[in-house]
Amino acid sequence: MTAPAAALETRGLTRHFGGFTAVDGVSFTLVPGSRHALIGPNGAGKTTFVNLLTGAIRPSAGAVLLEGREVTGLPQHLRVKRGLARTFQINQLFPDLAPIEAVTLALAEREGLTARWWRPVRAHRALEAEAATLLARLRFAPVEMAAPTRDLPYGRQRLLEIALALALRPRVLLLDEPAAGVPPEESREVLEAVAALPRDVTVLLIEHDMDLVFRFAERITVLAQGAVLAEGTPEAVARDPRVREVYLGEATAHG
Amino acid sequence: MSGGGTTLAAAVPARTGQAAQPGRRWGLFAAEGLFWAAWPAAYFAFPDYLPLLSQVAIAALFALSLDLLVGYAGVVTLGHAAFFGLGAYTAGLLAVHGWGEPLSGLAAAAAAAALLGLVTAPLVLRGGELAGLMVTLGLGLMLYEAANKAAAVTGGADGLQGVEIWPVLGLWRFDLFGRTAYLYSLAVLFLMFLLARLIVSSPFGLALRGIRANAWRMHAIGTPVRARLVAAYVLAGAFAGVAGALLAQTTQFVSLEVLAFQRSAEGLLMLVLGGLGRLYGGLIGAVAFMVAHHVLSGVTPQFWQFWIGAALVVLAIAGRGGLLGLLKAVWARLLSRRRGGGSTAQ
Amino acid sequence: MLTVLLDGVASGMLLFVLACGLSVTLGLMNFVNLAHGAFGMAGGYVCVVLLNRYGVPFLACLVAAALFAALLGAVLERTLYRWLYGRDHLDQVLFSIGLVFMASAVVDWLMGARQQLITLPGWLQGRIEIGGGLATIGVYRLFLIALCGAIVLALHLGLVRTRFGSRLRAAVDDAVVARGLGIPVDRIFAVTFAVGSGLAGLGGALGVEVLGLDPTFPLKYLVYFLIVVAVGGANTILGPFLAALLLGVVDVAGKYYVPEVGAFVIYTAMVVLLLLRPQGLLARGGAR
């Protein structure tokens, strides 16, 4: 085992789908406490890579290490228990539940309580209080906390995505395009929430929006055609001619 | 009939009053009280119908068990009668072979059904939703055929004869009029309902709702989804096993019908008729179904089956709110009209 | 031995004709149509009534049965089924069970609960020896094999060679893309549904002599149809066809050699096959 240097590490991570190689031998290290961004054009393999990290799919080859311990064969929910949480690019929420219920559910899971059937949720008062505090920190009004999720504005739903992940008190957090699809007038709160993430959480931001990436990231990894094209500080990556080539359209569009 | 009427009225606030406003909560409380008071009231009001009322209580328990699985956990099954039937045969066979103590009979039935659930859950939950559906159907039919062919044990198509049940708690003998049978069934239904309510309000119950709404996210918050579903499947099986045992004990007979596909389908109908995923839905659906059955099947059996079919078709097309959903909508309409009237008056 | 095999093949082919419509409904439209057998039953009763009451020639009865079931399918598809496309499987299950109950009740009311019997025309009666006395086979079974074989071939060619077939296959692969290409997916669904129902009706009529016919027909054979579809898959004719043949042989052999076990064999086979082949059509349908 390596020293407890990396929060998350992959070694030669590869995934084939039939004859197509979506992720091709990616070795990647996430330094503890860092703010790291993973970028790449459409079809670069970002989504597959994230799914390999979380355990939603299994790699064809290679290994995933979480805080120095191999988790390659571990199912998703056990990786969560070891401190790896994620948000989704497309909302994966509970439409019928109110945010307060959904966050309470996540908290209950974190505390290992969801196998318990002999006490009502209401009796676990500390959970509900913590859920309310967490949501309040993300600027949810009490009314919004108690309304069914399906009735919330889209921006609020994106915040709830983050809240559900934060409730798990992760040590490593994968944010998959947190601001995707949020209308500009609501996006500020999402960006603030991302900026205000606790410093002891290591964050990997998977993003399309270059503005957000350059504002947020201390380090950037560029994925193209399933492989690492470049990695370095934002300045270095921005200067890299190969990256400019791959990103010409998008990078220039965003300045 | 009037018993059914009160329960339906009682159900309206039971559904709408989820929020924690104190006034609403009291209304909810009163409605629940009324619903449960109607059952003992029926004991005095319809002394000639006690066997039917026992059947209603048993059907309600069966629908309740289905609600745990279908309404809360979101696992659709076409073979729930397997648990009911296994419970019935377990209690019946125990009694035939010399152990007629009713409460331990219920416990044995629950245990047997839970065991069946534990064994079959991996098969049912293995593939996709559709494959699981077919497996439940196949397993249900298998068990029916097995009971049919194992006539030496089960009595086959003639049914299991000679079920003798001892007095409940050594005190109350099962009488010819079905008084003990009804009160016993009712007590068991009530206790099982309380248990079900505790379960659905627990973190485990919340996790089931989460899985039904979005299993994908549940994986991502660290829930062992499969294990939770297995637990729900086993639990619902045990509930259905108790219902089956009740039937065997109160009628002192077990026929092959306890395992029939028809029973699984009717259970779903009751549940959907009342409203899915709200506990009282199954109970009210069972009451409505059994009353309708009693009234309509007097005419001709085919007539009855036709109307069950029609009800299923209409309910499927109209959506899943069921009676409770309908009443809730009417209630909301009335409230908003009243409120609207108030605002124009200002 | 060979006799059992041939009888099994005949009833397997019959099963295929009965079930192939379902493989389209379930596979193509991802629709759990547990009422498929009702169309078979409708065809069967049309055949019985025409033959026994009005003395219509057997072949004409078969045609009438198929047409009636196809018409019934088309009408129901347009009026009821379309409301449930894309809905939860639970809704589809309830809906189609409801249809089965209604159909059985109506038939019971009109025709009674007893088994229906028909007298085959003389030219389809009797048995002949084949393979120099190795085995005997009923003429009617031979007729079944020939007719159903022709239907299988026609379906296969229809699916592979015609424009309708290629459009249908496109719609199977991806309804959204097919719609985008201007293929009238809804109409194709409707026509396919009607054809599938018609074939079921024909199968029901042909099956009166082999499978029996009473108001419980749709539920009794539901499991058989589901096995054919589950095991065979939806994208080819060959898959369900082989599955049906296998099932027919197993069923006939089971009834012949171990009659005391009865239908248990088939139910066990269904569960086992479903577990062995979760990657088949059903897994695809169930994937979210």
JSON list of N, CA and C in Angstrom, two decimals, chain B residues 154-198:
[
{"chain": "B", "resi": 154, "resn": "THR", "atom": "N", "xyz": [-51.50, -32.29, 2.27]},
{"chain": "B", "resi": 154, "resn": "THR", "atom": "CA", "xyz": [-52.36, -31.11, 2.27]},
{"chain": "B", "resi": 154, "resn": "THR", "atom": "C", "xyz": [-53.84, -31.44, 2.06]},
{"chain": "B", "resi": 155, "resn": "GLY", "atom": "N", "xyz": [-54.12, -32.66, 1.70]},
{"chain": "B", "resi": 155, "resn": "GLY", "atom": "CA", "xyz": [-55.50, -32.98, 1.35]},
{"chain": "B", "resi": 155, "resn": "GLY", "atom": "C", "xyz": [-55.83, -32.64, -0.09]},
{"chain": "B", "resi": 156, "resn": "GLY", "atom": "N", "xyz": [-54.88, -32.05, -0.80]},
{"chain": "B", "resi": 156, "resn": "GLY", "atom": "CA", "xyz": [-55.06, -31.75, -2.21]},
{"chain": "B", "resi": 156, "resn": "GLY", "atom": "C", "xyz": [-56.30, -30.92, -2.47]},
{"chain": "B", "resi": 157, "resn": "ALA", "atom": "N", "xyz": [-57.02, -31.28, -3.51]},
{"chain": "B", "resi": 157, "resn": "ALA", "atom": "CA", "xyz": [-58.18, -30.49, -3.92]},
{"chain": "B", "resi": 157, "resn": "ALA", "atom": "C", "xyz": [-59.33, -30.59, -2.92]},
{"chain": "B", "resi": 158, "resn": "ASP", "atom": "N", "xyz": [-59.31, -31.61, -2.08]},
{"chain": "B", "resi": 158, "resn": "ASP", "atom": "CA", "xyz": [-60.39, -31.72, -1.08]},
{"chain": "B", "resi": 158, "resn": "ASP", "atom": "C", "xyz": [-60.18, -30.78, 0.10]},
{"chain": "B", "resi": 159, "resn": "GLY", "atom": "N", "xyz": [-59.00, -30.27, 0.23]},
{"chain": "B", "resi": 159, "resn": "GLY", "atom": "CA", "xyz": [-58.71, -29.37, 1.34]},
{"chain": "B", "resi": 159, "resn": "GLY", "atom": "C", "xyz": [-58.26, -30.12, 2.57]},
{"chain": "B", "resi": 160, "resn": "LEU", "atom": "N", "xyz": [-57.75, -29.34, 3.51]},
{"chain": "B", "resi": 160, "resn": "LEU", "atom": "CA", "xyz": [-57.23, -29.92, 4.75]},
{"chain": "B", "resi": 160, "resn": "LEU", "atom": "C", "xyz": [-58.35, -29.96, 5.78]},
{"chain": "B", "resi": 161, "resn": "GLN", "atom": "N", "xyz": [-58.74, -31.18, 6.16]},
{"chain": "B", "resi": 161, "resn": "GLN", "atom": "CA", "xyz": [-59.85, -31.34, 7.10]},
{"chain": "B", "resi": 161, "resn": "GLN", "atom": "C", "xyz": [-59.32, -31.57, 8.51]},
{"chain": "B", "resi": 162, "resn": "GLY", "atom": "N", "xyz": [-60.20, -31.37, 9.47]},
{"chain": "B", "resi": 162, "resn": "GLY", "atom": "CA", "xyz": [-59.86, -31.73, 10.85]},
{"chain": "B", "resi": 162, "resn": "GLY", "atom": "C", "xyz": [-58.95, -30.76, 11.56]},
{"chain": "B", "resi": 163, "resn": "VAL", "atom": "N", "xyz": [-59.03, -29.48, 11.18]},
{"chain": "B", "resi": 163, "resn": "VAL", "atom": "CA", "xyz": [-58.25, -28.46, 11.88]},
{"chain": "B", "resi": 163, "resn": "VAL", "atom": "C", "xyz": [-58.96, -28.12, 13.18]},
{"chain": "B", "resi": 164, "resn": "GLU", "atom": "N", "xyz": [-58.33, -28.43, 14.30]},
{"chain": "B", "resi": 164, "resn": "GLU", "atom": "CA", "xyz": [-58.96, -28.10, 15.59]},
{"chain": "B", "resi": 164, "resn": "GLU", "atom": "C", "xyz": [-58.11, -27.12, 16.35]},
{"chain": "B", "resi": 165, "resn": "ILE", "atom": "N", "xyz": [-58.71, -25.98, 16.64]},
{"chain": "B", "resi": 165, "resn": "ILE", "atom": "CA", "xyz": [-57.96, -24.90, 17.29]},
{"chain": "B", "resi": 165, "resn": "ILE", "atom": "C", "xyz": [-58.38, -24.80, 18.75]},
{"chain": "B", "resi": 166, "resn": "TRP", "atom": "N", "xyz": [-57.39, -24.67, 19.60]},
{"chain": "B", "resi": 166, "resn": "TRP", "atom": "CA", "xyz": [-57.66, -24.54, 21.03]},
{"chain": "B", "resi": 166, "resn": "TRP", "atom": "C", "xyz": [-58.15, -23.13, 21.34]},
{"chain": "B", "resi": 167, "resn": "PRO", "atom": "N", "xyz": [-58.69, -22.93, 22.54]},
{"chain": "B", "resi": 167, "resn": "PRO", "atom": "CA", "xyz": [-59.16, -21.60, 22.89]},
{"chain": "B", "resi": 167, "resn": "PRO", "atom": "C", "xyz": [-58.02, -20.58, 22.87]},
{"chain": "B", "resi": 168, "resn": "VAL", "atom": "N", "xyz": [-58.36, -19.35, 22.48]},
{"chain": "B", "resi": 168, "resn": "VAL", "atom": "CA", "xyz": [-57.37, -18.29, 22.44]},
{"chain": "B", "resi": 168, "resn": "VAL", "atom": "C", "xyz": [-56.91, -17.97, 23.85]},
{"chain": "B", "resi": 169, "resn": "LEU", "atom": "N", "xyz": [-55.62, -17.99, 24.06]},
{"chain": "B", "resi": 169, "resn": "LEU", "atom": "CA", "xyz": [-55.03, -17.78, 25.39]},
{"chain": "B", "resi": 169, "resn": "LEU", "atom": "C", "xyz": [-55.61, -18.71, 26.44]},
{"chain": "B", "resi": 170, "resn": "GLY", "atom": "N", "xyz": [-56.15, -19.82, 25.98]},
{"chain": "B", "resi": 170, "resn": "GLY", "atom": "CA", "xyz": [-56.74, -20.77, 26.91]},
{"chain": "B", "resi": 170, "resn": "GLY", "atom": "C", "xyz": [-58.07, -20.31, 27.48]},
{"chain": "B", "resi": 171, "resn": "LEU", "atom": "N", "xyz": [-58.57, -19.17, 27.00]},
{"chain": "B", "resi": 171, "resn": "LEU", "atom": "CA", "xyz": [-59.77, -18.59, 27.60]},
{"chain": "B", "resi": 171, "resn": "LEU", "atom": "C", "xyz": [-60.99, -18.62, 26.68]},
{"chain": "B", "resi": 172, "resn": "TRP", "atom": "N", "xyz": [-60.79, -18.19, 25.43]},
{"chain": "B", "resi": 172, "resn": "TRP", "atom": "CA", "xyz": [-61.94, -18.02, 24.54]},
{"chain": "B", "resi": 172, "resn": "TRP", "atom": "C", "xyz": [-61.98, -19.12, 23.49]},
{"chain": "B", "resi": 173, "resn": "ARG", "atom": "N", "xyz": [-63.01, -19.90, 23.61]},
{"chain": "B", "resi": 173, "resn": "ARG", "atom": "CA", "xyz": [-63.22, -21.00, 22.69]},
{"chain": "B", "resi": 173, "resn": "ARG", "atom": "C", "xyz": [-63.78, -20.47, 21.37]},
{"chain": "B", "resi": 174, "resn": "PHE", "atom": "N", "xyz": [-63.37, -21.04, 20.25]},
{"chain": "B", "resi": 174, "resn": "PHE", "atom": "CA", "xyz": [-63.96, -20.64, 18.95]},
{"chain": "B", "resi": 174, "resn": "PHE", "atom": "C", "xyz": [-65.39, -21.18, 18.88]},
{"chain": "B", "resi": 175, "resn": "ASP", "atom": "N", "xyz": [-66.36, -20.29, 18.75]},
{"chain": "B", "resi": 175, "resn": "ASP", "atom": "CA", "xyz": [-67.76, -20.69, 18.80]},
{"chain": "B", "resi": 175, "resn": "ASP", "atom": "C", "xyz": [-68.34, -20.78, 17.40]},
{"chain": "B", "resi": 176, "resn": "LEU", "atom": "N", "xyz": [-69.54, -21.31, 17.34]},
{"chain": "B", "resi": 176, "resn": "LEU", "atom": "CA", "xyz": [-70.19, -21.54, 16.05]},
{"chain": "B", "resi": 176, "resn": "LEU", "atom": "C", "xyz": [-70.58, -20.25, 15.34]},
{"chain": "B", "resi": 177, "resn": "PHE", "atom": "N", "xyz": [-70.81, -19.19, 16.12]},
{"chain": "B", "resi": 177, "resn": "PHE", "atom": "CA", "xyz": [-71.27, -17.95, 15.50]},
{"chain": "B", "resi": 177, "resn": "PHE", "atom": "C", "xyz": [-70.13, -17.09, 14.99]},
{"chain": "B", "resi": 178, "resn": "GLY", "atom": "N", "xyz": [-68.93, -17.52, 15.31]},
{"chain": "B", "resi": 178, "resn": "GLY", "atom": "CA", "xyz": [-67.78, -16.77, 14.83]},
{"chain": "B", "resi": 178, "resn": "GLY", "atom": "C", "xyz": [-67.46, -15.54, 15.65]},
{"chain": "B", "resi": 179, "resn": "ARG", "atom": "N", "xyz": [-67.96, -15.48, 16.88]},
{"chain": "B", "resi": 179, "resn": "ARG", "atom": "CA", "xyz": [-67.67, -14.30, 17.72]},
{"chain": "B", "resi": 179, "resn": "ARG", "atom": "C", "xyz": [-66.19, -14.25, 18.06]},
{"chain": "B", "resi": 180, "resn": "THR", "atom": "N", "xyz": [-65.70, -15.35, 18.63]},
{"chain": "B", "resi": 180, "resn": "THR", "atom": "CA", "xyz": [-64.29, -15.39, 18.99]},
{"chain": "B", "resi": 180, "resn": "THR", "atom": "C", "xyz": [-63.43, -15.18, 17.74]},
{"chain": "B", "resi": 181, "resn": "ALA", "atom": "N", "xyz": [-63.84, -15.86, 16.67]},
{"chain": "B", "resi": 181, "resn": "ALA", "atom": "CA", "xyz": [-63.06, -15.77, 15.44]},
{"chain": "B", "resi": 181, "resn": "ALA", "atom": "C", "xyz": [-62.91, -14.32, 15.00]},
{"chain": "B", "resi": 182, "resn": "TYR", "atom": "N", "xyz": [-64.02, -13.57, 15.05]},
{"chain": "B", "resi": 182, "resn": "TYR", "atom": "CA", "xyz": [-63.97, -12.19, 14.59]},
{"chain": "B", "resi": 182, "resn": "TYR", "atom": "C", "xyz": [-63.09, -11.34, 15.50]},
{"chain": "B", "resi": 183, "resn": "LEU", "atom": "N", "xyz": [-63.34, -11.44, 16.80]},
{"chain": "B", "resi": 183, "resn": "LEU", "atom": "CA", "xyz": [-62.59, -10.59, 17.72]},
{"chain": "B", "resi": 183, "resn": "LEU", "atom": "C", "xyz": [-61.10, -10.94, 17.69]},
{"chain": "B", "resi": 184, "resn": "TYR", "atom": "N", "xyz": [-60.84, -12.22, 17.55]},
{"chain": "B", "resi": 184, "resn": "TYR", "atom": "CA", "xyz": [-59.44, -12.68, 17.44]},
{"chain": "B", "resi": 184, "resn": "TYR", "atom": "C", "xyz": [-58.79, -12.11, 16.16]},
{"chain": "B", "resi": 185, "resn": "SER", "atom": "N", "xyz": [-59.48, -12.24, 15.05]},
{"chain": "B", "resi": 185, "resn": "SER", "atom": "CA", "xyz": [-58.94, -11.72, 13.78]},
{"chain": "B", "resi": 185, "resn": "SER", "atom": "C", "xyz": [-58.72, -10.22, 13.89]},
{"chain": "B", "resi": 186, "resn": "LEU", "atom": "N", "xyz": [-59.70, -9.55, 14.48]},
{"chain": "B", "resi": 186, "resn": "LEU", "atom": "CA", "xyz": [-59.62, -8.10, 14.60]},
{"chain": "B", "resi": 186, "resn": "LEU", "atom": "C", "xyz": [-58.43, -7.69, 15.46]},
{"chain": "B", "resi": 187, "resn": "ALA", "atom": "N", "xyz": [-58.26, -8.39, 16.58]},
{"chain": "B", "resi": 187, "resn": "ALA", "atom": "CA", "xyz": [-57.14, -8.05, 17.47]},
{"chain": "B", "resi": 187, "resn": "ALA", "atom": "C", "xyz": [-55.81, -8.25, 16.74]},
{"chain": "B", "resi": 188, "resn": "VAL", "atom": "N", "xyz": [-55.71, -9.37, 16.02]},
{"chain": "B", "resi": 188, "resn": "VAL", "atom": "CA", "xyz": [-54.46, -9.62, 15.29]},
{"chain": "B", "resi": 188, "resn": "VAL", "atom": "C", "xyz": [-54.24, -8.56, 14.22]},
{"chain": "B", "resi": 189, "resn": "LEU", "atom": "N", "xyz": [-55.31, -8.23, 13.49]},
{"chain": "B", "resi": 189, "resn": "LEU", "atom": "CA", "xyz": [-55.19, -7.19, 12.46]},
{"chain": "B", "resi": 189, "resn": "LEU", "atom": "C", "xyz": [-54.69, -5.89, 13.07]},
{"chain": "B", "resi": 190, "resn": "PHE", "atom": "N", "xyz": [-55.30, -5.53, 14.19]},
{"chain": "B", "resi": 190, "resn": "PHE", "atom": "CA", "xyz": [-54.95, -4.25, 14.81]},
{"chain": "B", "resi": 190, "resn": "PHE", "atom": "C", "xyz": [-53.48, -4.24, 15.25]},
{"chain": "B", "resi": 191, "resn": "LEU", "atom": "N", "xyz": [-53.06, -5.31, 15.89]},
{"chain": "B", "resi": 191, "resn": "LEU", "atom": "CA", "xyz": [-51.67, -5.36, 16.35]},
{"chain": "B", "resi": 191, "resn": "LEU", "atom": "C", "xyz": [-50.70, -5.35, 15.17]},
{"chain": "B", "resi": 192, "resn": "MET", "atom": "N", "xyz": [-51.05, -6.11, 14.13]},
{"chain": "B", "resi": 192, "resn": "MET", "atom": "CA", "xyz": [-50.17, -6.14, 12.96]},
{"chain": "B", "resi": 192, "resn": "MET", "atom": "C", "xyz": [-50.14, -4.77, 12.29]},
{"chain": "B", "resi": 193, "resn": "PHE", "atom": "N", "xyz": [-51.29, -4.09, 12.31]},
{"chain": "B", "resi": 193, "resn": "PHE", "atom": "CA", "xyz": [-51.32, -2.75, 11.72]},
{"chain": "B", "resi": 193, "resn": "PHE", "atom": "C", "xyz": [-50.39, -1.81, 12.48]},
{"chain": "B", "resi": 194, "resn": "LEU", "atom": "N", "xyz": [-50.46, -1.87, 13.82]},
{"chain": "B", "resi": 194, "resn": "LEU", "atom": "CA", "xyz": [-49.59, -1.02, 14.62]},
{"chain": "B", "resi": 194, "resn": "LEU", "atom": "C", "xyz": [-48.13, -1.30, 14.29]},
{"chain": "B", "resi": 195, "resn": "LEU", "atom": "N", "xyz": [-47.83, -2.58, 14.14]},
{"chain": "B", "resi": 195, "resn": "LEU", "atom": "CA", "xyz": [-46.46, -2.96, 13.80]},
{"chain": "B", "resi": 195, "resn": "LEU", "atom": "C", "xyz": [-46.07, -2.40, 12.44]},
{"chain": "B", "resi": 196, "resn": "ALA", "atom": "N", "xyz": [-46.99, -2.53, 11.47]},
{"chain": "B", "resi": 196, "resn": "ALA", "atom": "CA", "xyz": [-46.71, -2.03, 10.13]},
{"chain": "B", "resi": 196, "resn": "ALA", "atom": "C", "xyz": [-46.50, -0.52, 10.16]},
{"chain": "B", "resi": 197, "resn": "ARG", "atom": "N", "xyz": [-47.31, 0.16, 10.97]},
{"chain": "B", "resi": 197, "resn": "ARG", "atom": "CA", "xyz": [-47.18, 1.61, 11.03]},
{"chain": "B", "resi": 197, "resn": "ARG", "atom": "C", "xyz": [-45.84, 2.01, 11.63]},
{"chain": "B", "resi": 198, "resn": "LEU", "atom": "N", "xyz": [-45.45, 1.26, 12.63]},
{"chain": "B", "resi": 198, "resn": "LEU", "atom": "CA", "xyz": [-44.14, 1.54, 13.22]},
{"chain": "B", "resi": 198, "resn": "LEU", "atom": "C", "xyz": [-43.04, 1.33, 12.17]}
]
